[in-house]
Amino acid sequence: MIDSKYFYQQAIALAAAGDELYQRGWVPATSGNFSCRLNADSAIVTASGKHKGRLNPSDFIAVDLKANAISSGKPSAETALHTQLYARFSAIGAVLHCHSPAATVLSMALAEHNELTLENYELLKAFDGVDTHAARVRIPIFANTQDINALALEADQYLAAHPLCPAYLIRGHGVYCWAKDLDSCMRNLEALDFLLHCELEKMRLCR
Amino acid sequence: MIDSKYFYQQAIALAAAGDELYQRGWVPATSGNFSCRLNADSAIVTASGKHKGRLNPSDFIAVDLKANAISSGKPSAETALHTQLYARFSAIGAVLHCHSPAATVLSMALAEHNELTLENYELLKAFDGVDTHAARVRIPIFANTQDINALALEADQYLAAHPLCPAYLIRGHGVYCWAKDLDSCMRNLEALDFLLHCELEKMRLCR
Amino acid sequence: MIDSKYFYQQAIALAAAGDELYQRGWVPATSGNFSCRLNADSAIVTASGKHKGRLNPSDFIAVDLKANAISSGKPSAETALHTQLYARFSAIGAVLHCHSPAATVLSMALAEHNELTLENYELLKAFDGVDTHAARVRIPIFANTQDINALALEADQYLAAHPLCPAYLIRGHGVYCWAKDLDSCMRNLEALDFLLHCELEKMRLCR
Amino acid sequence: MIDSKYFYQQAIALAAAGDELYQRGWVPATSGNFSCRLNADSAIVTASGKHKGRLNPSDFIAVDLKANAISSGKPSAETALHTQLYARFSAIGAVLHCHSPAATVLSMALAEHNELTLENYELLKAFDGVDTHAARVRIPIFANTQDINALALEADQYLAAHPLCPAYLIRGHGVYCWAKDLDSCMRNLEALDFLLHCELEKMRLCR
């Protein structure tokens, strides 16, 4: 049973997040998708193909954790990547997917790698469970595919083995990031993109 | 016969687009020009030499598809590049021309190439007819010239042979982008500049 | 005789320009200075040491063309670089000096050069007298010095020989740019920084 | 004795500074911390873990110069780095700590160096005591550590020997910057990050 007042509140919060992410240039040309958990069995997710910086409550769909729409409308084509996370981890309350330039380019620049290791940054402490810059945080890089169910399965298998992983990259596509609630998720995404940007910066230095 | 109410509406919409493009830094120093189709035989285009971030309805001119002014004022010097597109493709409803740094520098960096191939980006799916990141989208690069009619002819010959092409670059000058309506055109331009920026980023990486 | 109403109008216009330039990051930490001609013998210039994004009418001083204050307050330490231009060229109505990152870094990167040549950019047409991208626009680079009078003399001698020059760089310092009025000067500065940015971009490309 | 009206005024001023620094991207994901001196023996500092772009007066804590909280709440984990400065230099009235990308990347790029020398920039004159671009301003780079007291001691020993030093970097972490008051501190920080950005730019140039 969907609490319609809660659905509406989450829609407003996600629309505000979308505006902020669009201003940063992280969800260009209707790309990206966002969701929040509604309860143990459902989530609210952005509709397919909408401008993510100009979302209205009518641009959101309730889905079950198998990515089926419960309310009217067409949910994001990548909904299964969100619901996989809610199904695997009961603590996850929000998921954000963006196409930032740093995530896109860095994942392609690391063409021979299936993960990126971040270390020696103070900002690693933004992630749950990290209390020192001397930590090593591994971000997996999955190959892009139009078979979303296959990608959801690959992510699920990785995360089952690495439950502390805070995010993953999809090569040439973008980043998936999650947390207990939307504010924490925005914070994680902000920290992650900062770190991806720094990694890319290091690769630009010739001298 | 020009519908003056529709002309005014399109002028307002183009002015708003111009403000957004100026904020992005894509139409500096009065550069750039924008248009929308008015009907089968005419279009509305920006006047010559105006600050593209501060356009008023009086800064727009109606033109026929041979680039002749129908209403008062001096249309953009590049009007023929717009009208060539409306004449060739009845489905085109809007054309945007910008001078983004990425378009300018990338076209000059690829001095020995007459086209740029974009592949493996999820964001390629922003373009009509592209439904996979594994597509290859070719963007032609034309040499710059002050002979606009010659350039319009060259573009027309290329597009007659490549009707799915979504945009072209003019070396050291900028990008021409089009779509069925202004919102779609802004989305295409946003996607294209993101991709040009990513391509340029890859060329900056030393390590 | 200073027209106080005109002085006030120019102060408001320059303060608005300063706000725009500060938003772009071109006048950090109270750097930069701006002026407009008041009449054949005087100009209005920013006071020394003020935050250039938060100027009030009281932050402007009237000066004669030998850089002496006519009204109360302490004019910019670089006033002589402004008044040299008004004295040499009766058509100049506004002068802007900024410390953009592109101007600062490019002038230092070209350590062995005393001028920068810009060519093949469509945006060169923003400068008076340039009607083709195939033009060659030379921007001199002067060594920095704390002896402003010596620098003003060096600039004066160069410009006497090159009256069509639209701007100059001071190494590790910034750019001086001028035009017939403030709007044209902002346009020239916008075009110039875009071009400096493109030149720097080309120097960043490794592949 | 804390003057509660003055405490409140400083809290408002620091919150405004935090908003500006957040807009610049210098305090992502709740990073960064700010303070002002209240009197000879105490300071006001940001609470731990707050979004630094959305601070309220309740997000500030009064502390003594040994970093102990005087008012309710949990002060920043790095408070001792602020109070070390107020204790050593009676003239210091404000301290700002940010995690800008330039500070983070440059400090890591200079892995073999324990200081960065800035010279030949006109903007060096933003720092107290510098009146020429030909000055050499040394910014120490300390290794990061979670032992804040050890870092405070290392900074104190360095600054006792180099009292004119305007700021220091912590590797992979960020920058500490100080001045007689908050406005001057914002100006110093703006100048410093501009210079760090320029230094990083030079390291990006391949040609």
Short mmCIF file of C-alpha atoms in Angstrom, two decimals, chain C residues 35-206:
data_model
loop_
_atom_site.label_atom_id
_atom_site.label_comp_id
_atom_site.label_asym_id
_atom_site.label_seq_id
_atom_site.Cartn_x
_atom_site.Cartn_y
_atom_site.Cartn_z
CA SER C 35 37.21 53.15 -16.09
CA CYS C 36 35.11 55.19 -18.51
CA ARG C 37 35.88 58.48 -20.19
CA LEU C 38 33.94 61.42 -18.72
CA ASN C 39 34.98 63.99 -21.34
CA ALA C 40 38.01 64.98 -23.43
CA ASP C 41 40.15 65.56 -20.32
CA SER C 42 38.93 63.27 -17.60
CA ALA C 43 37.82 59.78 -16.71
CA ILE C 44 36.11 57.92 -13.87
CA VAL C 45 38.14 55.06 -12.42
CA THR C 46 37.74 52.52 -9.59
CA ALA C 47 39.25 53.39 -6.22
CA SER C 48 42.24 51.44 -5.02
CA GLY C 49 41.79 48.15 -3.13
CA LYS C 50 38.02 47.72 -3.39
CA HIS C 51 36.19 44.41 -3.94
CA LYS C 52 35.39 44.79 -7.63
CA GLY C 53 32.20 42.75 -7.44
CA ARG C 54 30.68 44.97 -4.74
CA LEU C 55 31.35 48.51 -5.94
CA ASN C 56 29.31 51.52 -4.84
CA PRO C 57 29.26 54.96 -6.47
CA SER C 58 31.53 56.12 -3.62
CA ASP C 59 34.17 53.67 -4.86
CA PHE C 60 34.88 55.72 -7.96
CA ILE C 61 37.22 58.67 -8.48
CA ALA C 62 37.37 61.27 -11.24
CA VAL C 63 40.89 61.70 -12.65
CA ASP C 64 42.55 63.87 -15.26
CA LEU C 65 44.46 62.24 -18.09
CA LYS C 66 47.71 62.41 -16.16
CA ALA C 67 46.15 60.09 -13.57
CA ASN C 68 45.71 62.79 -10.90
CA ALA C 69 42.60 62.57 -8.75
CA ILE C 70 40.08 65.35 -9.38
CA SER C 71 37.52 64.14 -6.84
CA SER C 72 38.13 62.74 -3.35
CA GLY C 73 39.52 59.29 -2.75
CA LYS C 74 42.50 57.20 -3.86
CA PRO C 75 42.27 56.04 -7.47
CA SER C 76 43.58 52.66 -8.60
CA ALA C 77 47.37 52.32 -8.46
CA GLU C 78 47.19 51.47 -12.19
CA THR C 79 45.21 54.57 -13.23
CA ALA C 80 48.01 55.72 -15.54
CA LEU C 81 47.44 52.59 -17.69
CA HIS C 82 43.87 53.79 -18.23
CA THR C 83 44.60 57.46 -18.81
CA GLN C 84 47.41 56.63 -21.27
CA LEU C 85 44.72 55.05 -23.49
CA TYR C 86 42.28 57.96 -23.22
CA ALA C 87 45.08 60.42 -23.97
CA ARG C 88 46.38 58.52 -27.00
CA PHE C 89 43.01 57.62 -28.58
CA SER C 90 40.08 60.07 -28.46
CA ALA C 91 37.70 57.28 -29.58
CA ILE C 92 38.30 55.15 -26.49
CA GLY C 93 35.42 55.46 -24.03
CA ALA C 94 36.01 52.55 -21.64
CA VAL C 95 38.90 50.46 -20.33
CA LEU C 96 38.70 47.21 -18.34
CA HIS C 97 41.55 45.43 -16.56
CA CYS C 98 41.06 41.86 -15.30
CA HIS C 99 43.10 39.02 -13.83
CA SER C 100 41.46 36.04 -15.50
CA PRO C 101 43.18 32.66 -15.00
CA ALA C 102 43.58 32.27 -18.79
CA ALA C 103 45.29 35.65 -19.16
CA THR C 104 47.54 34.97 -16.17
CA VAL C 105 48.62 31.46 -17.09
CA LEU C 106 48.92 31.95 -20.86
CA SER C 107 51.11 35.04 -20.47
CA MET C 108 53.42 33.03 -18.18
CA ALA C 109 53.38 29.95 -20.43
CA LEU C 110 54.53 32.16 -23.31
CA ALA C 111 57.54 33.27 -21.27
CA GLU C 112 59.81 33.59 -24.32
CA HIS C 113 57.29 35.56 -26.39
CA ASN C 114 56.44 39.24 -26.34
CA GLU C 115 53.25 38.77 -28.30
CA LEU C 116 50.46 36.26 -28.88
CA THR C 117 49.03 35.82 -32.39
CA LEU C 118 45.38 34.81 -32.69
CA GLU C 119 44.20 33.44 -36.03
CA ASN C 120 41.56 31.21 -37.62
CA TYR C 121 38.95 31.90 -34.98
CA GLU C 122 35.54 33.15 -36.14
CA LEU C 123 35.30 35.08 -32.88
CA LEU C 124 38.14 37.39 -34.00
CA LYS C 125 35.35 39.23 -35.82
CA ALA C 126 34.24 40.61 -32.43
CA PHE C 127 37.14 43.10 -32.66
CA ASP C 128 36.71 46.35 -34.61
CA GLY C 129 38.16 46.21 -38.08
CA VAL C 130 38.21 42.40 -38.27
CA ASP C 131 35.74 40.87 -40.74
CA THR C 132 37.18 37.40 -41.30
CA HIS C 133 38.40 34.43 -39.25
CA ALA C 134 41.46 34.44 -41.53
CA ALA C 135 42.73 37.62 -39.88
CA ARG C 136 45.80 37.66 -37.62
CA VAL C 137 45.30 39.64 -34.41
CA ARG C 138 48.44 40.32 -32.38
CA ILE C 139 48.18 40.83 -28.62
CA PRO C 140 51.40 42.15 -27.07
CA ILE C 141 52.69 40.71 -23.78
CA PHE C 142 54.50 43.23 -21.57
CA ALA C 143 56.67 42.24 -18.63
CA ASN C 144 55.08 43.03 -15.28
CA THR C 145 56.53 45.85 -13.19
CA GLN C 146 55.54 47.88 -10.15
CA ASP C 147 56.66 51.01 -12.05
CA ILE C 148 53.29 51.84 -13.59
CA ASN C 149 54.53 54.97 -15.36
CA ALA C 150 57.21 52.94 -17.14
CA LEU C 151 54.61 50.37 -18.18
CA ALA C 152 52.24 53.10 -19.40
CA LEU C 153 55.07 54.51 -21.54
CA GLU C 154 55.89 51.09 -23.00
CA ALA C 155 52.21 50.48 -23.82
CA ASP C 156 51.91 53.96 -25.32
CA GLN C 157 54.90 53.44 -27.61
CA TYR C 158 53.56 50.06 -28.76
CA LEU C 159 50.04 51.35 -29.41
CA ALA C 160 51.29 54.44 -31.24
CA ALA C 161 52.84 51.97 -33.71
CA HIS C 162 49.90 49.50 -33.62
CA PRO C 163 46.72 51.59 -33.29
CA LEU C 164 44.38 48.71 -34.23
CA CYS C 165 45.60 46.56 -31.33
CA PRO C 166 42.51 45.79 -29.16
CA ALA C 167 44.20 44.72 -25.89
CA TYR C 168 47.46 43.79 -24.19
CA LEU C 169 48.60 41.23 -21.63
CA ILE C 170 50.88 41.85 -18.66
CA ARG C 171 52.82 38.73 -17.79
CA GLY C 172 51.61 36.94 -14.66
CA HIS C 173 49.20 39.82 -14.10
CA GLY C 174 46.30 40.07 -16.52
CA VAL C 175 44.77 41.86 -19.48
CA TYR C 176 43.97 45.45 -20.45
CA CYS C 177 41.15 45.83 -22.96
CA TRP C 178 39.39 48.94 -24.34
CA ALA C 179 36.64 50.10 -26.70
CA LYS C 180 34.45 53.05 -27.64
CA ASP C 181 32.02 52.38 -24.76
CA LEU C 182 31.51 50.01 -21.85
CA ASP C 183 29.20 47.56 -23.63
CA SER C 184 31.66 47.18 -26.51
CA CYS C 185 34.50 46.81 -24.01
CA MET C 186 32.69 44.01 -22.17
CA ARG C 187 32.09 42.31 -25.51
CA ASN C 188 35.76 42.63 -26.49
CA LEU C 189 36.90 41.31 -23.12
CA GLU C 190 34.49 38.38 -23.38
CA ALA C 191 35.77 37.54 -26.87
CA LEU C 192 39.39 37.92 -25.82
CA ASP C 193 39.15 35.69 -22.76
CA PHE C 194 37.33 33.06 -24.81
CA LEU C 195 40.20 33.11 -27.29
CA LEU C 196 42.87 33.03 -24.58
CA HIS C 197 41.04 30.07 -23.05
CA CYS C 198 41.03 28.28 -26.42
CA GLU C 199 44.76 28.93 -26.88
CA LEU C 200 45.45 27.50 -23.45
CA GLU C 201 43.24 24.51 -24.21
CA LYS C 202 45.30 23.72 -27.27
CA MET C 203 48.42 23.72 -25.09
CA ARG C 204 46.80 21.17 -22.77
CA LEU C 205 46.21 18.55 -25.46
CA CYS C 206 48.63 15.65 -25.31
#
